C-alpha positions as a Python dict, from the first residue, in 0.01 Angstrom:
ca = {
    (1, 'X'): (0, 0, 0),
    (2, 'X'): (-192, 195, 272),
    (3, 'X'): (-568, 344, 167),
    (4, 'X'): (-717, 538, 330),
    (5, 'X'): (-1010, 786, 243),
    (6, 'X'): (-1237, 1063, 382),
    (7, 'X'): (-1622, 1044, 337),
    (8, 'X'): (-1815, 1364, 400),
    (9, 'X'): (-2179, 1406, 353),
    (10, 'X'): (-2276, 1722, 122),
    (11, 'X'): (-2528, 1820, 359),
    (12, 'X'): (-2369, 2108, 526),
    (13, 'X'): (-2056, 2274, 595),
    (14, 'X'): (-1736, 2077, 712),
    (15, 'X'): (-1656, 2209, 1038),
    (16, 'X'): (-1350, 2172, 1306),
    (17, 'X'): (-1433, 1768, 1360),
    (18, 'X'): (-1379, 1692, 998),
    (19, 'X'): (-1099, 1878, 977),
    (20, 'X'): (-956, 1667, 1266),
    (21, 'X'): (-1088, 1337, 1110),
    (22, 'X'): (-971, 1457, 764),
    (23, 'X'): (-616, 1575, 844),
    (24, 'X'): (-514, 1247, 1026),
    (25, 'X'): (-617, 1038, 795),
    (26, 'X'): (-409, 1245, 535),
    (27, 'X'): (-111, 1295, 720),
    (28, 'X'): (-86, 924, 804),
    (29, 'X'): (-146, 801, 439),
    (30, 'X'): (111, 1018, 314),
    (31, 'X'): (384, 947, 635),
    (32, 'X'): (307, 609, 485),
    (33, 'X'): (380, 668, 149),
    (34, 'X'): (-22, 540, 121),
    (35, 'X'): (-313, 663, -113),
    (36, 'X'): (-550, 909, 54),
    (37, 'X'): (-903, 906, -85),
    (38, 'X'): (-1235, 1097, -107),
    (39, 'X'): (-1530, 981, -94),
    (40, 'X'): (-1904, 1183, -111),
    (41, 'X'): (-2153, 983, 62),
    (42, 'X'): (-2431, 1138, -78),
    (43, 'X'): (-2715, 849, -40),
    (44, 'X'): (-2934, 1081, 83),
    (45, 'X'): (-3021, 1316, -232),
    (46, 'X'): (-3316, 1473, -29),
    (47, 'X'): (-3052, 1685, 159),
    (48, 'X'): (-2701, 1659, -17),
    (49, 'X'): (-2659, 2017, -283),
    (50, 'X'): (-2385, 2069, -506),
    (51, 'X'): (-2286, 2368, -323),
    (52, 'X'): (-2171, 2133, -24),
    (53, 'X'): (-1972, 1938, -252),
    (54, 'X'): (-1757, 2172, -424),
    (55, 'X'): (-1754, 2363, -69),
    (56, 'X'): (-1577, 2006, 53),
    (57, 'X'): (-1371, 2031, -190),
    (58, 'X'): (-1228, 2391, -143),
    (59, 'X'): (-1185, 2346, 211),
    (60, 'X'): (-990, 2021, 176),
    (61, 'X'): (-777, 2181, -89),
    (62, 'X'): (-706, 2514, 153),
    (63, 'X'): (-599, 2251, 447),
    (64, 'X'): (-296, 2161, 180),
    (65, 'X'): (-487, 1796, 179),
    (66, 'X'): (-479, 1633, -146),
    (67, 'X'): (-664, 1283, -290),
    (68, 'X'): (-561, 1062, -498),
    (69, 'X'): (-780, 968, -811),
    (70, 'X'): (-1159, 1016, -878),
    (71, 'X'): (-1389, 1126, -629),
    (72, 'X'): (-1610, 808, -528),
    (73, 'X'): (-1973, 908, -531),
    (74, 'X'): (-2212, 690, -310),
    (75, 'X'): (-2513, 820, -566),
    (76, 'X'): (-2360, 680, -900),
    (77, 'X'): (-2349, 282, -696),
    (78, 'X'): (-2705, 174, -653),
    (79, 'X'): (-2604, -108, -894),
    (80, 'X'): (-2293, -228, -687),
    (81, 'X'): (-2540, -196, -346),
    (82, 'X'): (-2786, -383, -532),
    (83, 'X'): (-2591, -706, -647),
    (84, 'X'): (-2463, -696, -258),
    (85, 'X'): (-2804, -716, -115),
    (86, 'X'): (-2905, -1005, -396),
    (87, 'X'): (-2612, -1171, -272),
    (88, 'X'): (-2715, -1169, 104),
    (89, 'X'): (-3082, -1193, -49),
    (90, 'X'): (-2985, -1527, -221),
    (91, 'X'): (-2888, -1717, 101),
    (92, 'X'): (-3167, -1586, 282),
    (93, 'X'): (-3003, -1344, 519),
    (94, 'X'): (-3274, -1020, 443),
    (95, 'X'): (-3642, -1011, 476),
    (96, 'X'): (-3872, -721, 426),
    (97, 'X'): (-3999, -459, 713),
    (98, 'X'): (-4285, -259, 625),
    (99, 'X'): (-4269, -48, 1026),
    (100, 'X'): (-4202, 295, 1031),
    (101, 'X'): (-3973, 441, 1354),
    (102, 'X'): (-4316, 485, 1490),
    (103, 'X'): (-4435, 105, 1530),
    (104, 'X'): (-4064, 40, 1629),
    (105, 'X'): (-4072, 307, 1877),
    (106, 'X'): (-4476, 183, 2024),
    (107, 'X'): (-4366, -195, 1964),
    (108, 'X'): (-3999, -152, 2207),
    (109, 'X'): (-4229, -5, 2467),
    (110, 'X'): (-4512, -197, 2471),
    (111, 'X'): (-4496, -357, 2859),
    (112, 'X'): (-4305, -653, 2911),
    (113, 'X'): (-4261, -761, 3270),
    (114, 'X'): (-3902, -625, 3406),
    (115, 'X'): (-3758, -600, 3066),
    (116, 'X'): (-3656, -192, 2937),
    (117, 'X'): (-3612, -120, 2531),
    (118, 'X'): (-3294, -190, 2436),
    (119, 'X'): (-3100, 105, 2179),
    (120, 'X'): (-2801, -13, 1954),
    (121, 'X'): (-2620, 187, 1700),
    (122, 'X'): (-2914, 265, 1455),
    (123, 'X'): (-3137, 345, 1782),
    (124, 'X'): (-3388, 123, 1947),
    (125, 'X'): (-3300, -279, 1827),
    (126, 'X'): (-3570, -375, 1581),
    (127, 'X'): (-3799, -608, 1813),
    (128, 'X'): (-3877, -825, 1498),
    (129, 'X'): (-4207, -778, 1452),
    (130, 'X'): (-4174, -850, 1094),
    (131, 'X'): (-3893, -1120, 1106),
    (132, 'X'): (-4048, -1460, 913),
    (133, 'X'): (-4034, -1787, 1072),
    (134, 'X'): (-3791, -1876, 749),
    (135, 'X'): (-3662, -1714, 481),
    (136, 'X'): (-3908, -1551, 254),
    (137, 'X'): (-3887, -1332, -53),
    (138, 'X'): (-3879, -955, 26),
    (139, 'X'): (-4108, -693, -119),
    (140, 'X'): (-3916, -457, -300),
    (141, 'X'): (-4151, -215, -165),
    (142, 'X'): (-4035, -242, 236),
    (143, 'X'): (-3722, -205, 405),
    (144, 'X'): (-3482, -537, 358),
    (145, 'X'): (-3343, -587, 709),
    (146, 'X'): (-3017, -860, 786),
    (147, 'X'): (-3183, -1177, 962),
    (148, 'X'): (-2909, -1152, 1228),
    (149, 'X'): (-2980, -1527, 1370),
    (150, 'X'): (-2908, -1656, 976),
    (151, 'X'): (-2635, -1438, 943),
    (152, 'X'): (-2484, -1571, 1242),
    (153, 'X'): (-2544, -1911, 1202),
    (154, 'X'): (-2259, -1994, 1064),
    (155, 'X'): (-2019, -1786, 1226),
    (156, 'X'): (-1893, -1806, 1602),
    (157, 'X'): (-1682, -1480, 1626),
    (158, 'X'): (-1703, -1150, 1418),
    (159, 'X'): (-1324, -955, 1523),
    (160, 'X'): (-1180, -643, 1373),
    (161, 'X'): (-847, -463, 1455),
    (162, 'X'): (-821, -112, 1583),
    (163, 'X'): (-503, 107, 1610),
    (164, 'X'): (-431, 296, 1917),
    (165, 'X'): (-363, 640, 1948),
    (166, 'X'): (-33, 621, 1812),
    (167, 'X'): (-124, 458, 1494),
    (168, 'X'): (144, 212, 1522),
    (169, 'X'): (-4, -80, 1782),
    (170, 'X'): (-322, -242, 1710),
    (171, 'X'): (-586, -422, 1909),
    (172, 'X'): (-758, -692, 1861),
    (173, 'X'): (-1193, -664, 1918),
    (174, 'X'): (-1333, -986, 1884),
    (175, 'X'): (-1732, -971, 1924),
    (176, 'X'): (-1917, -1254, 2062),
    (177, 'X'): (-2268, -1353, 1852),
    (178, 'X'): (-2453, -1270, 2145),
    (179, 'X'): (-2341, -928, 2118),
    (180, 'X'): (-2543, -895, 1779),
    (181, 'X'): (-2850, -1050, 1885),
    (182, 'X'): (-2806, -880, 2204),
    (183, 'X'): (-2708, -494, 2136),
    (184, 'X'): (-2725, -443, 1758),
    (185, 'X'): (-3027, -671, 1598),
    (186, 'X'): (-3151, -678, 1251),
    (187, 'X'): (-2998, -371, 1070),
    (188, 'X'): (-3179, -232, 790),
    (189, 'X'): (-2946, -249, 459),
    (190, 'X'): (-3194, -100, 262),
    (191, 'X'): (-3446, 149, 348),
    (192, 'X'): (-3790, 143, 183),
    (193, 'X'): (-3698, 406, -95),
    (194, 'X'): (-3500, 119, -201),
    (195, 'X'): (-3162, 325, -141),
    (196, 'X'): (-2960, 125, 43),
    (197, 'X'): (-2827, 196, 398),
    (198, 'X'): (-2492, 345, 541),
    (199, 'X'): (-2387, 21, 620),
    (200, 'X'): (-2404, -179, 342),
    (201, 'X'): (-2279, 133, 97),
    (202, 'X'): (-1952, 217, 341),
    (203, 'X'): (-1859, -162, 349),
    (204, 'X'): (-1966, -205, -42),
    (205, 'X'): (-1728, 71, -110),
    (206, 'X'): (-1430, 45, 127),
    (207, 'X'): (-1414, -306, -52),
    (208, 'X'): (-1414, -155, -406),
    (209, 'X'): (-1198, 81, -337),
    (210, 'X'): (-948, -168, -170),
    (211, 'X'): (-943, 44, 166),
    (212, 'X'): (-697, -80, 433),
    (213, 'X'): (-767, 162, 707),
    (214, 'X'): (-1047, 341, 854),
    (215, 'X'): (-1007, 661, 1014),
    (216, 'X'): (-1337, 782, 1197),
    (217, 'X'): (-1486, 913, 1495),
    (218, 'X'): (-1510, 758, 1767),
    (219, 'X'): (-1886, 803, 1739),
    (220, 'X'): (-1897, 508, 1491),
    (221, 'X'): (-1742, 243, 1669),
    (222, 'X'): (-2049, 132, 1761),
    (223, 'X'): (-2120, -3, 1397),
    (224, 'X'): (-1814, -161, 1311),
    (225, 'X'): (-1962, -440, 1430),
    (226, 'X'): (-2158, -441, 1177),
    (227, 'X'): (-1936, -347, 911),
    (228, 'X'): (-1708, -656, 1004),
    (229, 'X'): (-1993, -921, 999),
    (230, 'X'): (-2112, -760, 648),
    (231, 'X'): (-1767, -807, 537),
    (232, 'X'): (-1757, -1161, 639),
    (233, 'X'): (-2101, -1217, 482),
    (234, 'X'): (-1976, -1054, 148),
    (235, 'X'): (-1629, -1221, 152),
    (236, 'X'): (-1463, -835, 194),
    (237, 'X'): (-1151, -778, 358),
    (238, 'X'): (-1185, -631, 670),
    (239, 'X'): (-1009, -259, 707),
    (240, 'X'): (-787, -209, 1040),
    (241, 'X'): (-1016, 90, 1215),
    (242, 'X'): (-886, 382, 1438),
    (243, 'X'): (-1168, 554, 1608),
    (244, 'X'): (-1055, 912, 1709),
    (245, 'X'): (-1166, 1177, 1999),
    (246, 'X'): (-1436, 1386, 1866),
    (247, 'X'): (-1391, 1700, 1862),
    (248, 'X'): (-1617, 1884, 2085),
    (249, 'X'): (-1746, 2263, 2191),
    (250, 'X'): (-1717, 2438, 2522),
    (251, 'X'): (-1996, 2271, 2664),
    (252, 'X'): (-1853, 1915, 2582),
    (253, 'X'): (-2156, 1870, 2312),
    (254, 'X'): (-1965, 1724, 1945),
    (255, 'X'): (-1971, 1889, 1704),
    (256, 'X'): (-2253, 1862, 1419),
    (257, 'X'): (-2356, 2007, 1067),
    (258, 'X'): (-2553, 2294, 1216),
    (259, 'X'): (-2265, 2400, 1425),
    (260, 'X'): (-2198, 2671, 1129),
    (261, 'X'): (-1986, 2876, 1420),
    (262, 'X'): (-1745, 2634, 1404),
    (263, 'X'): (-1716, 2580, 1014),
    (264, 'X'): (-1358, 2585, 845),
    (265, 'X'): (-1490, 2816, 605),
    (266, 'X'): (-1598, 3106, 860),
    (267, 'X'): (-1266, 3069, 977),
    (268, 'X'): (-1116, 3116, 699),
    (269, 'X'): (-1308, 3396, 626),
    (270, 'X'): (-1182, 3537, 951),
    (271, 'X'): (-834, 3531, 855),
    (272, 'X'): (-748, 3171, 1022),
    (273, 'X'): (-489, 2983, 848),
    (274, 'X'): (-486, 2644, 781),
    (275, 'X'): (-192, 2605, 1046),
    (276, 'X'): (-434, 2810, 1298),
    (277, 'X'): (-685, 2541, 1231),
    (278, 'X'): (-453, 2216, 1283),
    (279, 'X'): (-398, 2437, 1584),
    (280, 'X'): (-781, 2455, 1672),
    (281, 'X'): (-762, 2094, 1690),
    (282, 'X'): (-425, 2010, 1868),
    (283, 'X'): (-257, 1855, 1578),
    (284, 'X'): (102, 1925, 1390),
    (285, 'X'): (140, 2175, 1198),
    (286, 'X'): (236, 2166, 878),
    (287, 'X'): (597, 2292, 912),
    (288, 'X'): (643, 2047, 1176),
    (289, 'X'): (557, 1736, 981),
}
């Protein structure tokens, strides 16, 4: 059966982009006769408030979209993030970063002769100033970071499948080893707080809760890289991805959490409907479906 789920942070307002991300993913679960599921990815607790969370909620349920189940919180699963990392850990695939974004930032611009800093998905690729010779134990006290030149080692090709616009046909993205050394480098999968990272907690719990498809912006295609060679390390299943537009404002900037102008809930305290905002976005309404 077809899973699919929706992962807000509780960090602000949902605006006209989730809405967009959430309602696809909803509508093709249930045109599937699939399970659509929620998600709070509240690993941050320094920003996420419970007033977020039940806002999610109430603006979800006014869209007409329903989940299925409990409500996965990414808070509550330090332990299942933890045995993940030991795993990796074990086979010496992480090693400990004590640099701040700071010596990243001074280290990726230090001169080197006709060579420019390089930026991947989680900003400028981690020049490995900390990066042992071999593997080593890592202090519980830094960042653990994936030794991307172990982790490849064994593999020679990392692919994932993404649907097309039409949700039906699917392509396949296979990703070259090079293209990891090259473009993404050694990820942190745990930060120094000893929280772990988005992207061992999304691919931890897409595989616990036995997700088959993704449905994101296309601002995140960039990691599922990532995502796919984590699920290889960890023996996962890997999810078939779509990657939608974003959804942006009149200036062509997407949309973020501060955009409050463009929140579902000042709409709907406008009078908007939840039709009006499947409008907003150019998707079906609901008498259509």
């Amino acid at each position: 059966m077809i899973r699919i789920r929706f992962a807000p942070s509780p960090t602000g307002p949902l605006h006209l982009g989730h809405a967009y991300s959430a309602i696809i993913a909803h509508d093709f679960a249930r045109r599937q006769g699939g399970a659509f599921l929620l998600r709070i990815e509240d690993l941050d607790q320094s920003r996420a408030r419970p007033e977020w969370e039940e806002q999610i909620f109430d603006d979800l349920a006014w869209l007409g979209l329903t989940w299925d189940g409990p409500v996965l919180r990414q808070a509550a699963r330090s332990a299942a993030y933890e045995a993940a990392l030991s795993s990796l850990s074990d086979r010496g695939l992480l090693y400990g970063c004590a640099c701040s974004r700071r010596d990243i930032a001074e280290a990726a611009s230090a001169p080197q002769e006709g060579v420019e800093p390089i930026w991947g998905p989680d900003g400028l690729i981690y020049p490995g100033t900390c990066r042992p010779s071999k593997s080593s134990t890592t202090d519980a006290r830094a960042a653990r970071r994936l030794n991307m030149t172990a982790a490849l080692s064994n593999c020679s090709k990392i692919a994932f499948q993404e649907l097309a616009t039409d949700l039906q046909t699917a392509d396949n993205h296979v990703i070259n080893t090079s293209q990891f050394t090259d473009n993404i480098g050694d990820v942190v999968l745990s930060r120094r707080s000893g929280d772990a990272a988005y992207h061992l907690a999304v691919v931890v719990d897409d595989a616990v809760q036995h997700i088959t498809h993704v449905v994101r912006g296309a601002d995140l295609l960039s990691a599922t890289p990532i995502h796919a060679l984590l699920q290889h390390l960890l023996n996962y299943p890997t999810p078939i991805y779509h990657h939608h537009a974003l959804i942006r404002d009149p200036d062509g900037k997407r949309l973020a959490k501060r955009d409050d102008a463009k929140a579902i809930a000042k709409f709907r305290g406008e009078g908007a409907s939840p039709d009006d905002i499947r409008a907003m976005v150019g998707l079906p309404l609901r008498s259509k479906l």
